[in-house]
Amino acid sequence: MAPMGIRLSPLGMAVFCLLGLGVLYHLYSGFLAGRFAFFMLSEPAAGGPETPHGSAPGGAVDLRELLAVSVLAAVRGGEEVKRVREGNVLNAKAKGKTREGAEEQLTTGDLLSNRRMFYLLKGAFPAVQINSEERVDTADQETVSWDRSIPEDIKQKIQPKEVPAESVTVWIDPLDATQEYTEDLRQYVTTMVCVAVNGKPVIGVIHKPFSSYTAWAMVDGGSNVKARSSYNEKTPRIIVSRSHAGKVEQVARQTFGNKTVIIPAGGAGYKVLALLDVPEKNQEEADVYIHVTYIKKWDICAGNAVLRALGGHMTTLTGEEISYTGSDGNEGGLIASINMNHKALIEKLPDLEKTSHK
């Protein structure tokens, strides 16, 4: 109620309200303008920056492109491995011990190959998770570009196929068989790249730096390598790690017979190639690959993918599929074969699983 004797004019009230609105507008106009600008800048602008190489709209990646750059990465890493070995500048040192107590070696070849492979893949596919055997030193970052070219043999055999980037994990082994590398046993050395989608290995690349041979395959796609056609299930040739030969030999001969041939070899990549039709004079041939202890996933993922693409199998010693997500180790040992009754092989080797966790 207005004080006695004072009457409020309707016109005066209107002017008072307009003045109040003016003050409020002055106070808040800057805030609202700022919020509007933030909103506009947060939205993708038409004609803005292009999607990063290796990524399609919606966060997808093309597996054919990923295969092409994986092959290139394995070859580029292999060039570093070969250069260091031929220059005899290994600078080998122990980086730790295996679960069995053996010294694990680390060389300049491992580190330079890792740097080249990791940054080539990361530059081409920045949204994809990459797991490597060696630690990546961000202070030693290298710019390695990919010209997005796809080799003709891949173009002819593989069709484009997009998958969500978040479903992809890349495993790289920049130098498989480092111990043999230090001993100059060059035939065992490989560089490898594997692509897993939702934990299943779908792309495998195994490159032999000292002979320039590269095997690659994509599940439900194609490959540049074939399985061998001649096997003898009754007396198979079993390829195993050099350090495990004695552990496997006794059980294998009891299982398959005294004529069973045990082939000690270095490198998981080399052992998988032994199961295939590989045009390499220094490549031994085997029917079954067995590993009876803990093994890292970057050692076996590429070989697993190649075998799967060709209809073969790589499982734990109890027949379980190996998932390439989560931890970087496989606890259950492994058995690998192709064009053989894999289940029957597993049933013949029940005792080996007991040693796989040691």
Short mmCIF file of C-alpha atoms in Angstrom, two decimals, residues 81-93 105-111 175 178-184:
data_model
loop_
_atom_site.label_atom_id
_atom_site.label_comp_id
_atom_site.label_asym_id
_atom_site.label_seq_id
_atom_site.Cartn_x
_atom_site.Cartn_y
_atom_site.Cartn_z
CA VAL A 81 66.40 -54.74 -36.52
CA LYS A 82 68.53 -55.70 -39.51
CA ARG A 83 70.54 -52.46 -39.51
CA VAL A 84 71.48 -52.80 -35.85
CA ARG A 85 72.43 -56.47 -36.15
CA GLU A 86 74.55 -55.96 -39.28
CA GLY A 87 76.24 -52.96 -37.67
CA ASN A 88 76.91 -55.08 -34.57
CA VAL A 89 75.73 -52.27 -32.27
CA LEU A 90 73.27 -54.30 -30.22
CA ASN A 91 74.15 -52.83 -26.82
CA ALA A 92 72.44 -55.86 -25.27
CA LYS A 93 71.49 -55.72 -21.62
CA GLN A 105 67.58 -59.42 -23.24
CA LEU A 106 66.97 -55.92 -24.54
CA THR A 107 68.89 -54.49 -27.49
CA THR A 108 69.04 -51.31 -29.51
CA GLY A 109 67.27 -53.27 -32.24
CA ASP A 110 64.26 -53.82 -29.95
CA LEU A 111 64.04 -50.15 -29.03
CA LEU A 175 61.67 -58.03 -32.20
CA THR A 178 65.72 -61.39 -28.94
CA GLN A 179 67.87 -64.09 -27.32
CA GLU A 180 68.52 -65.68 -30.72
CA TYR A 181 69.12 -62.20 -32.16
CA THR A 182 71.96 -61.66 -29.69
CA GLU A 183 73.38 -65.07 -30.68
CA ASP A 184 73.20 -64.10 -34.37
#
